[in-house]
Amino acid sequence: MGDQETPENTDVIQGTLDLLILKSLSLEPMHGFGVARRIEQISRGVFKINPGSLMIAFQRMERAGMLDAEWRQTENARRAKYYKLTRTGKKQLEVETADWRRRAAAVARLLNAEA
Amino acid sequence: MKLETSMGARFVSWWRHSIRGADALLHEAQTDRNDADELQHFYEETVNELVRQGMPRTQAERQARASIGNPTSTRETVRAARWENAVHSVVTDISYALRMLRRSPVFSVVVVLVIALGIGAVTSILSAANALLFTPISGAVNADRLVGIDRVQPGTNGGAQASQPYYVFLRERNRTLSAMAAWGKADFSIGRTTGNGESVAVYGNIVSANFFSVLGVTPYLGRFFLPEEDATPNTHPVVVVAYDFWRTTLGADSTLIGNEVLVNGTAFTLVGVAPPKFRGVFTPIISSAWVPLMMVSRIRPTSDVASPHASWLWMFGRMRDGVNREAVRADLVALTKQRIAERVEADWMWRLSDVRLVSLTGLPDDAQKVIRAFMSVLLGVSLLVLLIACVNVAAMLSARALARMPEMAIRVALGAARGRVIRQLLTENLVLFAIGAGAGIAIAMVATWAFERLPLPNAVPISLELSPDWRVMMIALVVSLFTGLLFGVVPARQAASADIQSRMRGDSRSGGRIIGGVSRGLVSNVLVVAQLALSLVLLVSAGLLLRALVRGAQTDPGFQARGVTVTTLRPEAWGYDAQRANAFYQLLEERVRAIPGVTAVSYAERLPLQFSSSGDNIQLDDAPIGKDGKRQGTVVTYSLVGEQYFDVLRLPLMSGRTFVRGDDSGSARVAVVNEQFVKRYWPQGNAVGRSFTFHDRRVTVVGVARNAKYASLTEPNDPHLYFPLAQEMRNERSLMVRSGNSANSAGFGEARPVSRETELSQQRAMQAAIRDAIKAIDAALPRADVTSLEKSTSFALLPQRIAAMVTGAMGAVGLLLATVGLYGIISYSVSRRSREIGIRMALGARAQDVQRLVLASGMKLAGLGVLIGLILAMGASQLLVAYLYGVSPLDAPTFVATAALFIAVAWLASWLPARRAAGLDPVVVLRQG
């Protein structure tokens, strides 16, 4: 309904949302909207994340100790929840990045071989 | 690969999950607000972004809302992802369930009552059975390694107790038991050596020195027996008493340990007190004192501990580690055969060449069989009630689930998951069943408390530990919760099933066919019919048992119990030897005869109708000669009676004479036979003067007595013999005294000219006079239990009384449940059909027509239920034959009356809603529809 501008909009590949969140937060602490916008922008609109899935993922990762969260005052006097990576989160990012690269390379090889 | 999968990290992560989850659960409002804020922030940022890109604010807001979706349901999704949400929703479900149940209090109370009654009944019966059959020996260690040892005849259940030499033989030579003990029963009278010298009559055991150590029981005070205290006859008068006895009779006086008490007239040293609750191996009977085997002749003067012919000991042993029962049995059988080959025992014991190992809990096996049969009847009955209860609850739940379909449909339409709706309904059912189970356990506790106090026959102190034990409770609880689930799933699924639209409309069309047959109401109809049928089975059984009770009460026992006062005397327990006992009996008879109003006095070996009898082989002259060169024997029951026995009981003599003073050990053996004896063995008549062989002696028949009931009212008419007590000495005797002006004849329960009060006071006076006569002879004797023969024989009908009580109560409960169920179904269908009824009335149907229509639908179900119930009852009543006293299991009056009762009740249950249906106002109904 609201995605007329991104016809190629794709669901996030199963299991990669954590990786995308970790990567987005690796530069600086951000709030939820910031993470969503960054993923959308950098993927050039391929991945569009709805706030529900995002919040569930935050919740899970926070409890798993990958993220820390704190409430800050925003410029227009609202509360916003800012997330940042923990040490565990950083380690997890390395592991998942390596893992993803390995898998992606394998998939690419398979696809090339078939062509 | 992943570092985080190491145990430590996983634990930390799990820990954090738990802590945060619990935190979120505790600060629920805060967590919810945070979620809302985060979402709101997301929304605002999206709007700002769009505005920055140049979109008008209103349009930006619209698009942001669209892309984010419904904030409430998003928050709901986020919340559902948290584990603590499961806990939360269970709590919510339960509190919601409680609210729903409060909203329909009648339904809830009825369901809870139904479940409670069913579970209560089953738990009570199981607890009673448990107490009687499986009560473990209190304080025993590793009880599963203990076995009872019975010496029996191969291929039969018939056996005998062991002699002390046989016990020692097995104990010394077996290789499979680590220890083996033996015990015998005895009546004790115990008193302090100081004070007024009065003693207290208790039941006790004569035991091997290792009795307590084999069981593994440790003393509460003092010690148990030492091996040397059971090595030589009559040298170590030591006694151990039960905790309760020590507390009450001995005043919990610990200084008595090491001091003397009087046991059956002999001074014994009190060496120890058994732990609380220990009451011997035979758990249903309280044993209050224990003395070593070697002291037996101080307790039972006629017993000789060393006799290989005596048969008085029960044995048990502890199996060695790694040895099974089969090995123990083989070992003991081999030894028993060896023992028989030694030919030191009495002839009749040689047949007993087999050994049976029995469980060492509860009653001995013979009694267990009887009680097990009786209990299984009662258990069957209560299971039936539980079944009815479950069926009833299922019917009610299913009716309610139907009624709540619109509500459920709305919930599903509003987005509730079907699973969630089913879970909600199941929770309601489980809550109902849980409350019901709790109430059921309360009922069971009250019932067993009452049952424990039921007066039982015999002077033996029977103790039933009837507290419903936790295992039975757990079973009841599990069964009830399981039933709750089982009977909840189907209606819940029904209610939450698809087809939302028709459900929301209330679907009065399909509901209207509920009585008609094939519809959603079919299940409820089947359930109600089943309930009616099952309760009919119960009430027919109760009716038959009641008829049996009435007939039993009218059964002519062949003698007149009214006007006879009795007491049982145990001179052995008073430390009397045979001579002293005889002198006592003679003196007592003279004194009692002198009491005003006494018309006849006699002794007897035992009182009639106490469920016990003696039986032995006699050899008739025309019997064929057996392999051993002797005439083959015929087992006949017999009574040992005094001279005036027949006068006391008003038992008519048909020919010949009764016993006279001269019929004693010095004279020729004589007997009186009953009519049945003559009919069976000497059908040509002329019994008087004929003779037979008994215990290798010739016995001449001097008289023929009328047939009577001897051990129980239900026994068939069998041949019976009477021998004079003076020719077959018995130490324990019952004194029977006829007195007063009760001139009328015939059996129990007949109207008499003398008022009941006068008679009772006369009885009490006679009882007191006899008690005084005993006291006057020996003040040290325990207070005699003098009672009326009527009272002592009234227990003859105890099984029927209990069975009729239980089945009657259960049947009534069942009928009540079925009635409630029928009423519920009919009135429910009326409410479903109110629209249809309104249309009919609008089209001209009269109130009577409507009433007839509804009544007919109810009576159709009732008729079917009664029909099926009658057929089932015909089968079930066959199982009761043993308790029916010859009342036919197909007794027409009972069947007809019960069926009529059911039809009447069912009519009432349908008439009430029918009247309501007839009173419906078509205008109101149609406008509502």
PDB file of N, CA and C in Angstrom, chain A residues 2 4 31-33 36-37 41 49 51-52 54-56 58-60 62-65 71 74 76 78-81 83 88 91-92 95-96 99 102, chain B residues 1-4 13 16-17 20-21 24 30 33-35 37-42 44-46 48-49 52 63 67-68 74 77-78 81-84:
ATOM      1  N   GLY A   2       1.883   1.258   0.884  1.00  0.00           N
ATOM      2  CA  GLY A   2       2.679   2.477   0.963  1.00  0.00           C
ATOM      3  C   GLY A   2       4.029   2.327   0.295  1.00  0.00           C
ATOM      4  N   GLN A   4       4.857   2.322  -3.048  1.00  0.00           N
ATOM      5  CA  GLN A   4       4.827   2.505  -4.501  1.00  0.00           C
ATOM      6  C   GLN A   4       6.177   2.918  -5.077  1.00  0.00           C
ATOM      7  N   HIS A  31      18.766   5.044  17.113  1.00  0.00           N
ATOM      8  CA  HIS A  31      17.446   4.559  17.539  1.00  0.00           C
ATOM      9  C   HIS A  31      16.873   3.709  16.420  1.00  0.00           C
ATOM     10  N   GLY A  32      15.725   3.117  16.710  1.00  0.00           N
ATOM     11  CA  GLY A  32      15.119   2.142  15.807  1.00  0.00           C
ATOM     12  C   GLY A  32      14.908   2.687  14.410  1.00  0.00           C
ATOM     13  N   PHE A  33      14.363   3.890  14.346  1.00  0.00           N
ATOM     14  CA  PHE A  33      14.070   4.465  13.037  1.00  0.00           C
ATOM     15  C   PHE A  33      15.347   4.650  12.239  1.00  0.00           C
ATOM     16  N   ALA A  36      16.419   1.417  10.743  1.00  0.00           N
ATOM     17  CA  ALA A  36      15.552   1.049   9.617  1.00  0.00           C
ATOM     18  C   ALA A  36      15.921   1.872   8.387  1.00  0.00           C
ATOM     19  N   ARG A  37      16.125   3.216   8.620  1.00  0.00           N
ATOM     20  CA  ARG A  37      16.418   4.095   7.477  1.00  0.00           C
ATOM     21  C   ARG A  37      17.760   3.739   6.864  1.00  0.00           C
ATOM     22  N   GLN A  41      18.288   2.764   3.143  1.00  0.00           N
ATOM     23  CA  GLN A  41      19.085   3.612   2.254  1.00  0.00           C
ATOM     24  C   GLN A  41      20.221   2.839   1.624  1.00  0.00           C
ATOM     25  N   ILE A  49      12.172  -2.519   6.318  1.00  0.00           N
ATOM     26  CA  ILE A  49      11.898  -3.261   7.556  1.00  0.00           C
ATOM     27  C   ILE A  49      10.765  -2.615   8.311  1.00  0.00           C
ATOM     28  N   PRO A  51       8.513  -1.786  11.645  1.00  0.00           N
ATOM     29  CA  PRO A  51       8.937  -1.554  13.025  1.00  0.00           C
ATOM     30  C   PRO A  51       8.686  -2.751  13.939  1.00  0.00           C
ATOM     31  N   GLY A  52       7.636  -3.531  13.668  1.00  0.00           N
ATOM     32  CA  GLY A  52       7.337  -4.689  14.523  1.00  0.00           C
ATOM     33  C   GLY A  52       8.490  -5.677  14.525  1.00  0.00           C
ATOM     34  N   LEU A  54      11.475  -5.214  13.643  1.00  0.00           N
ATOM     35  CA  LEU A  54      12.668  -4.575  14.168  1.00  0.00           C
ATOM     36  C   LEU A  54      12.669  -4.617  15.694  1.00  0.00           C
ATOM     37  N   MET A  55      11.509  -4.281  16.272  1.00  0.00           N
ATOM     38  CA  MET A  55      11.452  -4.233  17.736  1.00  0.00           C
ATOM     39  C   MET A  55      11.615  -5.618  18.345  1.00  0.00           C
ATOM     40  N   ILE A  56      11.044  -6.617  17.645  1.00  0.00           N
ATOM     41  CA  ILE A  56      11.210  -7.983  18.148  1.00  0.00           C
ATOM     42  C   ILE A  56      12.678  -8.374  18.108  1.00  0.00           C
ATOM     43  N   PHE A  58      15.305  -6.339  18.152  1.00  0.00           N
ATOM     44  CA  PHE A  58      16.008  -5.567  19.199  1.00  0.00           C
ATOM     45  C   PHE A  58      15.854  -6.244  20.551  1.00  0.00           C
ATOM     46  N   GLN A  59      14.596  -6.577  20.806  1.00  0.00           N
ATOM     47  CA  GLN A  59      14.274  -7.179  22.088  1.00  0.00           C
ATOM     48  C   GLN A  59      15.080  -8.460  22.305  1.00  0.00           C
ATOM     49  N   ARG A  60      15.119  -9.290  21.251  1.00  0.00           N
ATOM     50  CA  ARG A  60      15.809 -10.567  21.360  1.00  0.00           C
ATOM     51  C   ARG A  60      17.307 -10.334  21.532  1.00  0.00           C
ATOM     52  N   GLU A  62      18.865  -7.691  22.514  1.00  0.00           N
ATOM     53  CA  GLU A  62      19.185  -7.034  23.778  1.00  0.00           C
ATOM     54  C   GLU A  62      19.291  -8.079  24.879  1.00  0.00           C
ATOM     55  N   ARG A  63      18.313  -8.972  24.883  1.00  0.00           N
ATOM     56  CA  ARG A  63      18.322 -10.007  25.908  1.00  0.00           C
ATOM     57  C   ARG A  63      19.464 -10.979  25.722  1.00  0.00           C
ATOM     58  N   ALA A  64      19.927 -11.138  24.465  1.00  0.00           N
ATOM     59  CA  ALA A  64      21.048 -12.032  24.217  1.00  0.00           C
ATOM     60  C   ALA A  64      22.375 -11.340  24.520  1.00  0.00           C
ATOM     61  N   GLY A  65      22.303 -10.074  24.903  1.00  0.00           N
ATOM     62  CA  GLY A  65      23.508  -9.366  25.310  1.00  0.00           C
ATOM     63  C   GLY A  65      24.305  -8.774  24.163  1.00  0.00           C
ATOM     64  N   TRP A  71      17.481   5.130  26.986  1.00  0.00           N
ATOM     65  CA  TRP A  71      16.490   6.111  26.560  1.00  0.00           C
ATOM     66  C   TRP A  71      17.119   7.488  26.589  1.00  0.00           C
ATOM     67  N   THR A  74      14.997  13.268  22.672  1.00  0.00           N
ATOM     68  CA  THR A  74      15.252  13.719  21.299  1.00  0.00           C
ATOM     69  C   THR A  74      15.102  15.229  21.247  1.00  0.00           C
ATOM     70  N   ASN A  76      12.940  17.091  19.736  1.00  0.00           N
ATOM     71  CA  ASN A  76      11.591  17.614  19.990  1.00  0.00           C
ATOM     72  C   ASN A  76      10.990  17.044  21.283  1.00  0.00           C
ATOM     73  N   ARG A  78      10.969  14.303  22.880  1.00  0.00           N
ATOM     74  CA  ARG A  78      10.386  12.970  22.939  1.00  0.00           C
ATOM     75  C   ARG A  78      11.424  12.017  23.491  1.00  0.00           C
ATOM     76  N   ARG A  79      10.944  10.863  23.988  1.00  0.00           N
ATOM     77  CA  ARG A  79      11.893   9.836  24.409  1.00  0.00           C
ATOM     78  C   ARG A  79      12.182   8.933  23.228  1.00  0.00           C
ATOM     79  N   ALA A  80      13.450   8.596  23.032  1.00  0.00           N
ATOM     80  CA  ALA A  80      13.766   7.637  21.987  1.00  0.00           C
ATOM     81  C   ALA A  80      14.736   6.626  22.561  1.00  0.00           C
ATOM     82  N   LYS A  81      14.624   5.408  22.092  1.00  0.00           N
ATOM     83  CA  LYS A  81      15.472   4.354  22.621  1.00  0.00           C
ATOM     84  C   LYS A  81      16.652   4.176  21.685  1.00  0.00           C
ATOM     85  N   TYR A  83      20.143   2.280  20.636  1.00  0.00           N
ATOM     86  CA  TYR A  83      20.812   0.983  20.796  1.00  0.00           C
ATOM     87  C   TYR A  83      22.272   1.125  20.442  1.00  0.00           C
ATOM     88  N   THR A  88      29.992  -8.369  23.072  1.00  0.00           N
ATOM     89  CA  THR A  88      29.432  -9.596  22.497  1.00  0.00           C
ATOM     90  C   THR A  88      28.860  -9.310  21.123  1.00  0.00           C
ATOM     91  N   LYS A  91      31.610  -9.025  18.569  1.00  0.00           N
ATOM     92  CA  LYS A  91      32.136 -10.341  18.227  1.00  0.00           C
ATOM     93  C   LYS A  91      31.154 -11.072  17.321  1.00  0.00           C
ATOM     94  N   GLN A  92      29.881 -10.922  17.674  1.00  0.00           N
ATOM     95  CA  GLN A  92      28.829 -11.584  16.908  1.00  0.00           C
ATOM     96  C   GLN A  92      28.807 -11.068  15.476  1.00  0.00           C
ATOM     97  N   VAL A  95      31.610 -12.698  13.565  1.00  0.00           N
ATOM     98  CA  VAL A  95      31.286 -14.096  13.269  1.00  0.00           C
ATOM     99  C   VAL A  95      30.252 -14.179  12.162  1.00  0.00           C
ATOM    100  N   GLU A  96      29.219 -13.363  12.288  1.00  0.00           N
ATOM    101  CA  GLU A  96      28.139 -13.469  11.311  1.00  0.00           C
ATOM    102  C   GLU A  96      28.555 -12.943   9.942  1.00  0.00           C
ATOM    103  N   ASP A  99      30.622 -15.585   8.392  1.00  0.00           N
ATOM    104  CA  ASP A  99      29.714 -16.684   8.059  1.00  0.00           C
ATOM    105  C   ASP A  99      28.938 -16.359   6.785  1.00  0.00           C
ATOM    106  N   ARG A 102      31.083 -16.426   3.610  1.00  0.00           N
ATOM    107  CA  ARG A 102      31.339 -17.789   3.220  1.00  0.00           C
ATOM    108  C   ARG A 102      30.131 -18.367   2.473  1.00  0.00           C
TER     109      ARG A 102
ATOM    110  N   MET B   1      31.806 -23.124  15.722  1.00  0.00           N
ATOM    111  CA  MET B   1      32.158 -21.903  15.031  1.00  0.00           C
ATOM    112  C   MET B   1      31.800 -20.663  15.826  1.00  0.00           C
ATOM    113  N   LYS B   2      30.527 -20.675  16.290  1.00  0.00           N
ATOM    114  CA  LYS B   2      30.107 -19.488  17.013  1.00  0.00           C
ATOM    115  C   LYS B   2      30.643 -19.519  18.435  1.00  0.00           C
ATOM    116  N   LEU B   3      31.284 -18.451  18.807  1.00  0.00           N
ATOM    117  CA  LEU B   3      31.850 -18.381  20.142  1.00  0.00           C
ATOM    118  C   LEU B   3      30.752 -18.481  21.196  1.00  0.00           C
ATOM    119  N   GLU B   4      29.633 -17.894  20.854  1.00  0.00           N
ATOM    120  CA  GLU B   4      28.564 -17.762  21.845  1.00  0.00           C
ATOM    121  C   GLU B   4      27.909 -19.079  22.227  1.00  0.00           C
ATOM    122  N   SER B  13      23.439 -15.880  28.609  1.00  0.00           N
ATOM    123  CA  SER B  13      22.368 -15.391  27.762  1.00  0.00           C
ATOM    124  C   SER B  13      21.006 -15.833  28.304  1.00  0.00           C
ATOM    125  N   ARG B  16      20.191 -13.822  31.313  1.00  0.00           N
ATOM    126  CA  ARG B  16      19.736 -12.478  31.003  1.00  0.00           C
ATOM    127  C   ARG B  16      18.295 -12.501  30.518  1.00  0.00           C
ATOM    128  N   HIS B  17      17.988 -13.520  29.672  1.00  0.00           N
ATOM    129  CA  HIS B  17      16.616 -13.676  29.184  1.00  0.00           C
ATOM    130  C   HIS B  17      15.633 -13.783  30.337  1.00  0.00           C
ATOM    131  N   ARG B  20      15.506 -10.419  32.429  1.00  0.00           N
ATOM    132  CA  ARG B  20      14.792  -9.352  31.722  1.00  0.00           C
ATOM    133  C   ARG B  20      13.323  -9.700  31.587  1.00  0.00           C
ATOM    134  N   GLY B  21      13.065 -11.000  31.318  1.00  0.00           N
ATOM    135  CA  GLY B  21      11.683 -11.443  31.170  1.00  0.00           C
ATOM    136  C   GLY B  21      10.912 -11.200  32.454  1.00  0.00           C
ATOM    137  N   ALA B  24      10.356  -7.587  32.924  1.00  0.00           N
ATOM    138  CA  ALA B  24       9.287  -7.074  32.072  1.00  0.00           C
ATOM    139  C   ALA B  24       7.929  -7.479  32.620  1.00  0.00           C
ATOM    140  N   GLN B  30       5.326  -0.361  32.537  1.00  0.00           N
ATOM    141  CA  GLN B  30       6.500   0.367  32.056  1.00  0.00           C
ATOM    142  C   GLN B  30       6.964  -0.187  30.710  1.00  0.00           C
ATOM    143  N   ARG B  33       4.682   0.854  28.011  1.00  0.00           N
ATOM    144  CA  ARG B  33       4.846   2.265  27.668  1.00  0.00           C
ATOM    145  C   ARG B  33       6.087   2.466  26.819  1.00  0.00           C
ATOM    146  N   ASN B  34       7.143   1.739  27.176  1.00  0.00           N
ATOM    147  CA  ASN B  34       8.367   1.848  26.398  1.00  0.00           C
ATOM    148  C   ASN B  34       8.141   1.414  24.958  1.00  0.00           C
ATOM    149  N   ASP B  35       7.439   0.285  24.819  1.00  0.00           N
ATOM    150  CA  ASP B  35       7.139  -0.185  23.466  1.00  0.00           C
ATOM    151  C   ASP B  35       6.366   0.878  22.693  1.00  0.00           C
ATOM    152  N   ASP B  37       6.244   4.080  23.232  1.00  0.00           N
ATOM    153  CA  ASP B  37       7.086   5.252  22.945  1.00  0.00           C
ATOM    154  C   ASP B  37       7.995   4.993  21.762  1.00  0.00           C
ATOM    155  N   GLU B  38       8.564   3.797  21.740  1.00  0.00           N
ATOM    156  CA  GLU B  38       9.500   3.474  20.679  1.00  0.00           C
ATOM    157  C   GLU B  38       8.786   3.504  19.325  1.00  0.00           C
ATOM    158  N   LEU B  39       7.579   2.949  19.361  1.00  0.00           N
ATOM    159  CA  LEU B  39       6.796   2.903  18.129  1.00  0.00           C
ATOM    160  C   LEU B  39       6.391   4.306  17.692  1.00  0.00           C
ATOM    161  N   GLN B  40       5.997   5.101  18.690  1.00  0.00           N
ATOM    162  CA  GLN B  40       5.566   6.482  18.407  1.00  0.00           C
ATOM    163  C   GLN B  40       6.725   7.268  17.796  1.00  0.00           C
ATOM    164  N   HIS B  41       7.894   7.047  18.382  1.00  0.00           N
ATOM    165  CA  HIS B  41       9.083   7.723  17.882  1.00  0.00           C
ATOM    166  C   HIS B  41       9.358   7.335  16.445  1.00  0.00           C
ATOM    167  N   PHE B  42       9.221   6.081  16.178  1.00  0.00           N
ATOM    168  CA  PHE B  42       9.413   5.562  14.828  1.00  0.00           C
ATOM    169  C   PHE B  42       8.470   6.260  13.847  1.00  0.00           C
ATOM    170  N   GLU B  44       6.913   9.157  14.275  1.00  0.00           N
ATOM    171  CA  GLU B  44       7.210  10.586  14.098  1.00  0.00           C
ATOM    172  C   GLU B  44       8.392  10.796  13.173  1.00  0.00           C
ATOM    173  N   GLU B  45       9.434   9.996  13.350  1.00  0.00           N
ATOM    174  CA  GLU B  45      10.602  10.119  12.489  1.00  0.00           C
ATOM    175  C   GLU B  45      10.253   9.875  11.025  1.00  0.00           C
ATOM    176  N   THR B  46       9.366   8.862  10.819  1.00  0.00           N
ATOM    177  CA  THR B  46       8.955   8.578   9.441  1.00  0.00           C
ATOM    178  C   THR B  46       8.252   9.785   8.832  1.00  0.00           C
ATOM    179  N   ASN B  48       8.500  12.947   9.789  1.00  0.00           N
ATOM    180  CA  ASN B  48       9.470  14.021   9.594  1.00  0.00           C
ATOM    181  C   ASN B  48      10.269  13.820   8.319  1.00  0.00           C
ATOM    182  N   GLU B  49      10.689  12.590   8.120  1.00  0.00           N
ATOM    183  CA  GLU B  49      11.459  12.255   6.954  1.00  0.00           C
ATOM    184  C   GLU B  49      10.714  12.614   5.662  1.00  0.00           C
ATOM    185  N   ARG B  52      10.393  16.238   5.231  1.00  0.00           N
ATOM    186  CA  ARG B  52      11.659  16.791   4.739  1.00  0.00           C
ATOM    187  C   ARG B  52      11.810  16.546   3.236  1.00  0.00           C
ATOM    188  N   GLN B  63       0.702   8.320   5.105  1.00  0.00           N
ATOM    189  CA  GLN B  63       1.577   7.285   4.552  1.00  0.00           C
ATOM    190  C   GLN B  63       2.374   6.579   5.652  1.00  0.00           C
ATOM    191  N   SER B  67       2.436   2.612   6.406  1.00  0.00           N
ATOM    192  CA  SER B  67       3.619   1.758   6.325  1.00  0.00           C
ATOM    193  C   SER B  67       3.907   1.069   7.658  1.00  0.00           C
ATOM    194  N   ILE B  68       3.519   1.725   8.736  1.00  0.00           N
ATOM    195  CA  ILE B  68       3.816   1.123  10.044  1.00  0.00           C
ATOM    196  C   ILE B  68       2.763   0.092  10.434  1.00  0.00           C
ATOM    197  N   THR B  74       0.842  -4.223  16.376  1.00  0.00           N
ATOM    198  CA  THR B  74       2.300  -4.338  16.341  1.00  0.00           C
ATOM    199  C   THR B  74       2.837  -4.540  17.752  1.00  0.00           C
ATOM    200  N   THR B  77       2.259  -7.950  18.802  1.00  0.00           N
ATOM    201  CA  THR B  77       3.205  -8.912  18.221  1.00  0.00           C
ATOM    202  C   THR B  77       4.527  -8.884  18.978  1.00  0.00           C
ATOM    203  N   VAL B  78       4.981  -7.677  19.285  1.00  0.00           N
ATOM    204  CA  VAL B  78       6.241  -7.548  20.004  1.00  0.00           C
ATOM    205  C   VAL B  78       6.120  -8.208  21.366  1.00  0.00           C
ATOM    206  N   ALA B  81       6.310 -11.938  21.430  1.00  0.00           N
ATOM    207  CA  ALA B  81       7.610 -12.548  21.194  1.00  0.00           C
ATOM    208  C   ALA B  81       8.380 -12.780  22.486  1.00  0.00           C
ATOM    209  N   ARG B  82       7.867 -12.238  23.586  1.00  0.00           N
ATOM    210  CA  ARG B  82       8.583 -12.396  24.866  1.00  0.00           C
ATOM    211  C   ARG B  82       8.102 -13.661  25.560  1.00  0.00           C
ATOM    212  N   TRP B  83       9.013 -14.421  26.127  1.00  0.00           N
ATOM    213  CA  TRP B  83       8.610 -15.693  26.745  1.00  0.00           C
ATOM    214  C   TRP B  83       7.657 -15.461  27.898  1.00  0.00           C
ATOM    215  N   GLU B  84       7.900 -14.395  28.649  1.00  0.00           N
ATOM    216  CA  GLU B  84       7.091 -14.181  29.847  1.00  0.00           C
ATOM    217  C   GLU B  84       5.630 -13.955  29.483  1.00  0.00           C
TER     218      GLU B  84
END
